[in-house]
PDB file of C-alpha atoms in Angstrom:
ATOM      1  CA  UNK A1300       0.000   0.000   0.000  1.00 67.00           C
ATOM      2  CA  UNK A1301       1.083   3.089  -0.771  1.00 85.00           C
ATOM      3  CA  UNK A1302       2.532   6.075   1.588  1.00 87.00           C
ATOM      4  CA  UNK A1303       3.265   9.814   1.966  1.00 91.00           C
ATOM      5  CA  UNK A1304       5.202  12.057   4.074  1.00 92.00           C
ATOM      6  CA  UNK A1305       3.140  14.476   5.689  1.00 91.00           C
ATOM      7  CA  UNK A1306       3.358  17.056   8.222  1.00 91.00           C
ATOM      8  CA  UNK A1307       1.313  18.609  11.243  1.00 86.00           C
ATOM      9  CA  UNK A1308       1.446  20.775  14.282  1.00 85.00           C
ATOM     10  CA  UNK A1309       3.105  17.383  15.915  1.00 89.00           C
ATOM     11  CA  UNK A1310       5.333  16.435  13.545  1.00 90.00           C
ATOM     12  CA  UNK A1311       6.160  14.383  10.489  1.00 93.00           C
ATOM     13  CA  UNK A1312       4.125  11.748   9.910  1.00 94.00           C
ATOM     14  CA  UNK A1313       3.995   8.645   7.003  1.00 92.00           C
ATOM     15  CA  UNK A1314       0.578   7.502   6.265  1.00 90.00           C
ATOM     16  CA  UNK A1315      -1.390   5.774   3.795  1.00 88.00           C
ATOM     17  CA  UNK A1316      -2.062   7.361   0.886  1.00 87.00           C
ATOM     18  CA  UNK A1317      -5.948   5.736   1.404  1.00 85.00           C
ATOM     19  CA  UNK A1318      -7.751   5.951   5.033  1.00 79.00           C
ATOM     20  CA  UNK A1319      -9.014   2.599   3.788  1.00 78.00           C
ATOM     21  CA  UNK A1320      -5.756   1.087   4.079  1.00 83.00           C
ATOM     22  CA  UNK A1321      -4.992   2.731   7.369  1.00 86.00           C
ATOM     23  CA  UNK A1322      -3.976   0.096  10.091  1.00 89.00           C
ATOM     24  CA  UNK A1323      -6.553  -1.147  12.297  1.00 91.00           C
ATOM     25  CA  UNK A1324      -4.593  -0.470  15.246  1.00 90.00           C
ATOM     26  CA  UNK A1325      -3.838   3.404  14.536  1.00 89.00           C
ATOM     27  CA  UNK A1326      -5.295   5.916  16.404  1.00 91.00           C
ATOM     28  CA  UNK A1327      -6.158   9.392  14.956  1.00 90.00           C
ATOM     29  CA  UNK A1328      -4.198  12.603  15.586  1.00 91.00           C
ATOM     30  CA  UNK A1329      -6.171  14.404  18.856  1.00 93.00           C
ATOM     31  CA  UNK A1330      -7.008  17.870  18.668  1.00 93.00           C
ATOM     32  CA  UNK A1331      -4.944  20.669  20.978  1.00 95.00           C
ATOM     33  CA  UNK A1332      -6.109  22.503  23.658  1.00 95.00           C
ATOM     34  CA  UNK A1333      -6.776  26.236  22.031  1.00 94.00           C
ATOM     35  CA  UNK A1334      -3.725  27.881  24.003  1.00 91.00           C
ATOM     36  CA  UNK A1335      -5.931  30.249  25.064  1.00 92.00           C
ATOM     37  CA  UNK A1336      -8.091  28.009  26.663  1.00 94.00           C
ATOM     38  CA  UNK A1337      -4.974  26.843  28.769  1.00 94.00           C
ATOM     39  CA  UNK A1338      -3.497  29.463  30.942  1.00 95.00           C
ATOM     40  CA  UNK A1339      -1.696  26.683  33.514  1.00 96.00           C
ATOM     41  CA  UNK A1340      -0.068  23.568  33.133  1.00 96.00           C
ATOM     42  CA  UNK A1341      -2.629  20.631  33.356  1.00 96.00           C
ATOM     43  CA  UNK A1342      -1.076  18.404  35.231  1.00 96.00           C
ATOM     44  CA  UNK A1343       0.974  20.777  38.064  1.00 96.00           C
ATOM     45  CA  UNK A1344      -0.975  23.801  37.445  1.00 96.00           C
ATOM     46  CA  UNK A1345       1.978  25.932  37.138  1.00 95.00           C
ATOM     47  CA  UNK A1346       1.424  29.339  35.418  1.00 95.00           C
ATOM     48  CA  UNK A1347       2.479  29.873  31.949  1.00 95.00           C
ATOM     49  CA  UNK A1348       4.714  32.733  30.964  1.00 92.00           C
ATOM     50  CA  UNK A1349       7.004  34.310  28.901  1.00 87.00           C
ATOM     51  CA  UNK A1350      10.090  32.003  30.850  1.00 90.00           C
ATOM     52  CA  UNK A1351       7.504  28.708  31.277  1.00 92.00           C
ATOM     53  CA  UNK A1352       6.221  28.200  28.160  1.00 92.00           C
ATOM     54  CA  UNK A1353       2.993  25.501  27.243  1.00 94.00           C
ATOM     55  CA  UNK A1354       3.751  22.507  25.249  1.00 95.00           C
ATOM     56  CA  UNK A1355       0.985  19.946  23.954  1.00 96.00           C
ATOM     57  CA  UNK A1356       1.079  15.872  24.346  1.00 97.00           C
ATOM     58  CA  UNK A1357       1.084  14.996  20.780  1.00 96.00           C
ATOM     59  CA  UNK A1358      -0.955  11.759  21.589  1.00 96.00           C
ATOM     60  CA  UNK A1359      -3.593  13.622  24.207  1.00 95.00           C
ATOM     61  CA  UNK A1360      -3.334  16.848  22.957  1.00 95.00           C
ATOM     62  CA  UNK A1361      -3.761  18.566  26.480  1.00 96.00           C
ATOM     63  CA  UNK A1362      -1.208  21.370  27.536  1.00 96.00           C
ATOM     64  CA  UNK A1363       1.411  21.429  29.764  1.00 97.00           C
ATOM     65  CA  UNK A1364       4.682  22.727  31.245  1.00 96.00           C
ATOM     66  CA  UNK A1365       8.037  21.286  29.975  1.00 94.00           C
ATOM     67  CA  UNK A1366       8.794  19.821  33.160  1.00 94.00           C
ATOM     68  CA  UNK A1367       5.531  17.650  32.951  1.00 96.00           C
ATOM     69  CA  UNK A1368       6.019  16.910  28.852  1.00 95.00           C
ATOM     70  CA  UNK A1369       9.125  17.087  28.239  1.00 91.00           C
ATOM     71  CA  UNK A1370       9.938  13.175  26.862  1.00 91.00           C
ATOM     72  CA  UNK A1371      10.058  12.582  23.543  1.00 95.00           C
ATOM     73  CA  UNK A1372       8.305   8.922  22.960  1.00 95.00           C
ATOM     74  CA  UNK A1373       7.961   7.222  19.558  1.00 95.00           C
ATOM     75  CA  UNK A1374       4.579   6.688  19.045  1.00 95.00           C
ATOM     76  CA  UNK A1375       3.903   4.768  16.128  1.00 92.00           C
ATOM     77  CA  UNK A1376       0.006   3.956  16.330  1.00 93.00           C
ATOM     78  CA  UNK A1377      -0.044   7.628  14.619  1.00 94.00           C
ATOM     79  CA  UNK A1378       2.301   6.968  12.046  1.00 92.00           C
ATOM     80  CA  UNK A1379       5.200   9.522  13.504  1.00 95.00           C
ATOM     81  CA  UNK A1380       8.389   8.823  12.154  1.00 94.00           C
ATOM     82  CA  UNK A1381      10.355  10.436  15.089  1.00 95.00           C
ATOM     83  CA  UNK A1382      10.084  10.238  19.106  1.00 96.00           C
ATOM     84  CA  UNK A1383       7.393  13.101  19.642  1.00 96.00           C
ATOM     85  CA  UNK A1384       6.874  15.160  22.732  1.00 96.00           C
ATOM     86  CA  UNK A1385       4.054  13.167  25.429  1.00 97.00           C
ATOM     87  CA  UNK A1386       2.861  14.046  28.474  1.00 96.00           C
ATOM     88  CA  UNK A1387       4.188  11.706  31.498  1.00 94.00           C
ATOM     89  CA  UNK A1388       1.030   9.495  31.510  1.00 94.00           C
ATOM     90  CA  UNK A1389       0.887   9.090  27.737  1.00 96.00           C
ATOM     91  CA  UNK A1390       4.529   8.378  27.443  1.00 95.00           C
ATOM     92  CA  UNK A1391       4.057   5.390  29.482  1.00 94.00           C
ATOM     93  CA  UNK A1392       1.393   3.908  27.306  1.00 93.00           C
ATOM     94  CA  UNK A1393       3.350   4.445  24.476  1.00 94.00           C
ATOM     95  CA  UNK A1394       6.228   2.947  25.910  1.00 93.00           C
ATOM     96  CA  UNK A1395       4.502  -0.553  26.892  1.00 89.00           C
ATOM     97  CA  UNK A1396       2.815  -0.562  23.122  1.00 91.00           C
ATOM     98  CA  UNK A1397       6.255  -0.398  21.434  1.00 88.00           C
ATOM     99  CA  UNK A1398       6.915  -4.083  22.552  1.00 86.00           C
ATOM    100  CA  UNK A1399       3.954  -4.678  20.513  1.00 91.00           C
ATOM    101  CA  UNK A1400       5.173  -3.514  17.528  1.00 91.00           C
ATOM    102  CA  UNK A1401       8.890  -4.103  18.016  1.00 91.00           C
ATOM    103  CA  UNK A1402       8.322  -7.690  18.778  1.00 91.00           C
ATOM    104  CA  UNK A1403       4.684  -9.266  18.919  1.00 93.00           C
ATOM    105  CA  UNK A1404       4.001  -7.576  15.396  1.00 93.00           C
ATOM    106  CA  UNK A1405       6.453  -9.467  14.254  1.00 94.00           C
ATOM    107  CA  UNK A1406       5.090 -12.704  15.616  1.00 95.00           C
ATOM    108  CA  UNK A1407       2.037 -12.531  14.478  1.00 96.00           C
ATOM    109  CA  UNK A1408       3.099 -11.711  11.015  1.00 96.00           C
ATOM    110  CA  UNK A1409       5.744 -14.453  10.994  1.00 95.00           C
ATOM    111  CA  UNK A1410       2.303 -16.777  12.045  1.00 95.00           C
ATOM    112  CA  UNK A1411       2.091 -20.174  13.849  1.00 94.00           C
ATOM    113  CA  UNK A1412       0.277 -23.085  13.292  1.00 93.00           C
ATOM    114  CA  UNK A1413      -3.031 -24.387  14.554  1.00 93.00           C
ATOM    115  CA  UNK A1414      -5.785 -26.695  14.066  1.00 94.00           C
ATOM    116  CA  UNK A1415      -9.022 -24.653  12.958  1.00 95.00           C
ATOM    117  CA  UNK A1416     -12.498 -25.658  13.822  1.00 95.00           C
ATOM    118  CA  UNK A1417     -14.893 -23.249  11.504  1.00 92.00           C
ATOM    119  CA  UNK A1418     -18.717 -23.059  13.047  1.00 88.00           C
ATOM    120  CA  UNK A1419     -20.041 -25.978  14.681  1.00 84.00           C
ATOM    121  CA  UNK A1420     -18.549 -28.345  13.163  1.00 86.00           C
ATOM    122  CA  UNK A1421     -16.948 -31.220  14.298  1.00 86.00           C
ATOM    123  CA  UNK A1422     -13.738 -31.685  11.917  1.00 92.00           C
ATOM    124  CA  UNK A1423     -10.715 -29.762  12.505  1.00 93.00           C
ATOM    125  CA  UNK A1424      -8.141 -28.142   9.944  1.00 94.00           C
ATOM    126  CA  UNK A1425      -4.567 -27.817  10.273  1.00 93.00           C
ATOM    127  CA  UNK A1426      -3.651 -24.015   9.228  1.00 94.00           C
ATOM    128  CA  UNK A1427      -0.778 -21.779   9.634  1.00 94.00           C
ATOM    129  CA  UNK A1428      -2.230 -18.632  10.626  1.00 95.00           C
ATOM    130  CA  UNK A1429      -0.359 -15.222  10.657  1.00 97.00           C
ATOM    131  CA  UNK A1430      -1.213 -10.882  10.330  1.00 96.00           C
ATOM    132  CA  UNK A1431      -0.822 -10.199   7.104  1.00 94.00           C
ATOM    133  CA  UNK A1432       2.216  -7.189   6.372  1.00 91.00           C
ATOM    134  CA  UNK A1433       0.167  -4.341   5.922  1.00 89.00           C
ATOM    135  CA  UNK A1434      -1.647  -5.236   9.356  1.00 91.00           C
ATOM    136  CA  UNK A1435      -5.161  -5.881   7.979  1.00 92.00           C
ATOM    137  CA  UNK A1436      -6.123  -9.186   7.555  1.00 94.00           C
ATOM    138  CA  UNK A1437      -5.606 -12.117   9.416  1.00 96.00           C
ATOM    139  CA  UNK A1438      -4.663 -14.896   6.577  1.00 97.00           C
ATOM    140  CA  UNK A1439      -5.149 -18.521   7.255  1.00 96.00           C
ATOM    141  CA  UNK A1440      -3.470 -21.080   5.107  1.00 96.00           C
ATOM    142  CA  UNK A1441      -4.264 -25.175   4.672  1.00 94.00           C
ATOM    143  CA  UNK A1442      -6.535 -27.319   2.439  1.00 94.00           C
ATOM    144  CA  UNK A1443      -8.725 -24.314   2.632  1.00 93.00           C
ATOM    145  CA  UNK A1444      -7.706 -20.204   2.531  1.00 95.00           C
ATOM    146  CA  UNK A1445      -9.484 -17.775   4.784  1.00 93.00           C
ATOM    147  CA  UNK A1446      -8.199 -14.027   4.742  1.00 94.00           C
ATOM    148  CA  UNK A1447     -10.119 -12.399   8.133  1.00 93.00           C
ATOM    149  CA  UNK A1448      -9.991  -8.119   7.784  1.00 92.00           C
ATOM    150  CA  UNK A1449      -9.069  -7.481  11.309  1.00 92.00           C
ATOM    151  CA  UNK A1450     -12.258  -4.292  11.130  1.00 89.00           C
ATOM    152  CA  UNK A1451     -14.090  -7.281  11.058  1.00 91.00           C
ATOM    153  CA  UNK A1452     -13.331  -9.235  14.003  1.00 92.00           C
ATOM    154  CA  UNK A1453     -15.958  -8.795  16.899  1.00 90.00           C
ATOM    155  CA  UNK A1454     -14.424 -10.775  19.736  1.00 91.00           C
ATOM    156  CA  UNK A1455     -11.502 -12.685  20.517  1.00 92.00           C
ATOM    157  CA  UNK A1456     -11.441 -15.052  23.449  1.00 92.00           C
ATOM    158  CA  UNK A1457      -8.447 -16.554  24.634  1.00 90.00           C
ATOM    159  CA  UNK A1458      -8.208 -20.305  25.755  1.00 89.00           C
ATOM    160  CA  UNK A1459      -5.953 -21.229  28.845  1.00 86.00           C
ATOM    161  CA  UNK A1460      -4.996 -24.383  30.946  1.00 80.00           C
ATOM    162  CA  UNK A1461      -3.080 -24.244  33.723  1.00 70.00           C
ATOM    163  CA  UNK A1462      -5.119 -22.298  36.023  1.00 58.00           C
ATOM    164  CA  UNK A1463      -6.002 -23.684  39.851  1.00 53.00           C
ATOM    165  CA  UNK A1464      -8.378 -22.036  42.392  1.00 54.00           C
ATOM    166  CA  UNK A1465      -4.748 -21.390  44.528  1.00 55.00           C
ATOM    167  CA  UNK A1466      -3.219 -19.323  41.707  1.00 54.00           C
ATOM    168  CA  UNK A1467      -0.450 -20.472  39.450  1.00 57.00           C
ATOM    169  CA  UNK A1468       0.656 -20.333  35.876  1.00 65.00           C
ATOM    170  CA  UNK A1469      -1.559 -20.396  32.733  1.00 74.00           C
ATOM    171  CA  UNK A1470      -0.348 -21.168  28.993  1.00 78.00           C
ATOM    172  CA  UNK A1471      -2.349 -19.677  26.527  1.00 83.00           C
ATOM    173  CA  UNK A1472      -3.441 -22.876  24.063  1.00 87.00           C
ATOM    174  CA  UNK A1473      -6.176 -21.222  21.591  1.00 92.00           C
ATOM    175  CA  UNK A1474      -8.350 -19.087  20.967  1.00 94.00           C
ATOM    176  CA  UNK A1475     -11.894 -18.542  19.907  1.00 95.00           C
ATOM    177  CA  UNK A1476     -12.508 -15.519  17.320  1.00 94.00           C
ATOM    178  CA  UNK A1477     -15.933 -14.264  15.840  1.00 94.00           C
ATOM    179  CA  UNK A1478     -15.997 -12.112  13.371  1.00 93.00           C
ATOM    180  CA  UNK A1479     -18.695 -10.843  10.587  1.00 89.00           C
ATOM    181  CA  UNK A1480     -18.846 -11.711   7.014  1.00 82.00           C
ATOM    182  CA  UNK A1481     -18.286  -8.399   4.946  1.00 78.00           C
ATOM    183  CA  UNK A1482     -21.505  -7.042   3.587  1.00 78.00           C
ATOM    184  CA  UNK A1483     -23.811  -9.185   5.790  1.00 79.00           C
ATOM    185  CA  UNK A1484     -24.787  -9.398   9.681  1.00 80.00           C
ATOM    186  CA  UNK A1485     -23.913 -12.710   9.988  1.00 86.00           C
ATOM    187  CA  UNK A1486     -21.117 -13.686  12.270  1.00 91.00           C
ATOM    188  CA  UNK A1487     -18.614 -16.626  12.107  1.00 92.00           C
ATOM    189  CA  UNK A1488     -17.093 -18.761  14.726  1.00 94.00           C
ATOM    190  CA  UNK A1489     -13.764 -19.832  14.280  1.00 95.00           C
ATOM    191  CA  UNK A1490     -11.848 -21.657  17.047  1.00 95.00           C
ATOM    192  CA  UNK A1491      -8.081 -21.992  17.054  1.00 94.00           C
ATOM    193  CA  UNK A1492      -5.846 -25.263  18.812  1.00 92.00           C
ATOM    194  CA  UNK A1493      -2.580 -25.800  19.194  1.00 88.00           C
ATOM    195  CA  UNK A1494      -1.306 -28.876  18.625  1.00 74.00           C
ATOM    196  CA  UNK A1495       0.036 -31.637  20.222  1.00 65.00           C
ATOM    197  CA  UNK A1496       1.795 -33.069  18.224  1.00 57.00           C
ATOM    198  CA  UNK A1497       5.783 -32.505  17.416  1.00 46.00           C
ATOM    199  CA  UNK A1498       4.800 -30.572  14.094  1.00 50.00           C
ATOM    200  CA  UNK A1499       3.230 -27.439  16.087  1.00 52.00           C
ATOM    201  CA  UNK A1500       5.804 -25.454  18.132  1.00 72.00           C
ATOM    202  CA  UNK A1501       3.531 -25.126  20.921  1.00 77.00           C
ATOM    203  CA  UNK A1502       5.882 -22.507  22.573  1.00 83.00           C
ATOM    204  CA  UNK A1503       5.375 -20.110  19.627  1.00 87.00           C
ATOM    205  CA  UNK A1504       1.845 -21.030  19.279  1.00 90.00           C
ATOM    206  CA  UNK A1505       1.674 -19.255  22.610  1.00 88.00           C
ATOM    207  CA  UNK A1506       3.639 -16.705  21.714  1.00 91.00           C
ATOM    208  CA  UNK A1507       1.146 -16.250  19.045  1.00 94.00           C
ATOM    209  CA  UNK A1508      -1.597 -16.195  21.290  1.00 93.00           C
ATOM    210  CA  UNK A1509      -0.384 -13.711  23.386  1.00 91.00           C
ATOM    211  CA  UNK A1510       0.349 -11.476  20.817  1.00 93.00           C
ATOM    212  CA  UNK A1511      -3.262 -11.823  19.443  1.00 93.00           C
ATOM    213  CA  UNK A1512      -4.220 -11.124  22.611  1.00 90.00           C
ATOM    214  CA  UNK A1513      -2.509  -7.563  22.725  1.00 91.00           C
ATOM    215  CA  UNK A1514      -3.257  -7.073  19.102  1.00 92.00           C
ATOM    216  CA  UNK A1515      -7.370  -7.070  19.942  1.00 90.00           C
ATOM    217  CA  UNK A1516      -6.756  -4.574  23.291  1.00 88.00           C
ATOM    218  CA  UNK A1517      -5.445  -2.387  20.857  1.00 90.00           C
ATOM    219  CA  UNK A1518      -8.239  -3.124  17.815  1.00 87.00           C
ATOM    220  CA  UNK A1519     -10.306  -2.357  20.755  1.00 84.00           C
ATOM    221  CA  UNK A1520      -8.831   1.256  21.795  1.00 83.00           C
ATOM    222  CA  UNK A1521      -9.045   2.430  18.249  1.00 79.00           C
ATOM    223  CA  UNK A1522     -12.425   1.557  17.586  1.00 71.00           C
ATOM    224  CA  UNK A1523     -13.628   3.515  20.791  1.00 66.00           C
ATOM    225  CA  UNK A1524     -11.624   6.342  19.928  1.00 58.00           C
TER     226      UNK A1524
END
C-alpha cells in the first residue's frame, strides 16, 4: 500500500495514501487545547509565561509545562516517524505498546500453526495462521484459505490451561474468534488449537496467542476512539 510524508502541528508523519488502508490499530491525531483556553499547566498547574512556556502531548493533545512533557516517545500507532513530545502518563502507554510492535508484530506476522475448527462443526483443519504485512487481515493457510480483515473481528477469546483455584501459571493454548462476514450481519465462529503433536511449536503457538491477545486490546482502543 502506498505512503506519503506528511506534516502537522506534531510532527512528520507517514501515512497511507488511502484511510481505507490505514492500520486497524492506529489511532487518529487528537485535537490541541486552544492555548488560550490553557493558561496553567494541566497536570501541576503551574502558570504559563514568557520564561515557562505551554507545550501539547502529541498523543492527548492537552497542555502542559516542559517539566511535565518534556519526553520525547515514539509513538507509532499515529504513524510519527520520530520520538514526539508526550505528556508523562501518555509516554508510558506508548512505551509498553512499542513491545507490541517491536516484537509481537512481528510474531504474528511471521504466524504459527493451529488446528481450525470453523462453526459448529466437528472436523478440525490444520492451518498456519499469521497478520498479514500491511496489518489488515488475518490470513489462514491449509486445504482451505481464509483471509479475516481485522475491522471485522468482533471478539476474541483466549483459551488457557493451567489455572487452579490457589493461583499459578496459565499457557495460553487457543483461541476462539468471531468475526462478521463483509456485507452481511452474519457472524462466524472460528476456534483456534494448538497442537500436540511434534509438528506445532507449541511454545510459539503461545507466543502467538499472546500477541493476538494484545493485538485485539489495541483493535479495541481504536475503535472507541
Amino acid at each position: 500500500d502506498a505512503k506519503k510524508l506528511v506534516r502537522s502541528p506534531s510532527g512528520l508523519r507517514m501515512v497511507p495514501e488511502h484511510r481505507a488502508a490505514r492500520s486497524p490499530f492506529g489511532l487518529d491525531e487528537p485535537p490541541w487545547v486552544p492555548d488560550k483556553e490553557c493558561p496553567r499547566c494541566m497536570q501541576c498547574d503551574t502558570k504559563f509565561d514568557f520564561i515557562t512556556r505551554k507545550h501539547h502531548c502529541r498523543r492527548c493533545g492537552k497542555c502542559f509545562c516542559d517539566k511535565c512533557c518534556s519526553k520525547k516517545v515514539p509513538l507509532p500507532r499515529m504513524c510519527f516517524v520520530d520520538p514526539v513530545r508526550q505528556c508523562a502518563e501518555c509516554a508510558l502507554v506508548s512505551q509498553k505498546e512499542t513491545e507490541f510492535y517491536d516484537r509481537q508484530l512481528k510474531v504474528l506476522m511471521n504466524g504459527a500453526t493451529f488446528f481450525v475448527t470453523l462453526g459448529a462443526s466437528d472436523k478440525s483443519e490444520l492451518m498456519v495462521c499469521r497478520l498479514s504485512n500491511n496489518q489488515r487481515y488475518l490470513i489462514l493457510d491449509g486445504d482451505s484459505h481464509y483471509e479475516i480483515e481485522i475491522i471485522q473481528i468482533s471478539t476474541v477469546q483466549i483459551l488457557t490451561e493451567g489455572f487452579t483455584p490457589g493461583g499459578g501459571n496459565t499457557r495460553a493454548i487457543g483461541m476462539i474468534l468471531q468475526y462478521k462476514v463483509p456485507g452481511s450481519e452474519e457472524v462466524t465462529q472460528m476456534k483456534f488449537t494448538a497442537g500436540e503433536d511434534f509438528s506445532c511449536n507449541k511454545k510459539l503457538s503461545a507466543a502467538w496467542l499472546a500477541a493476538m491477545h494484545k493485538a485485539t486490546k489495541l483493535l479495541y482502543e481504536s475503535r472507541d476512539q
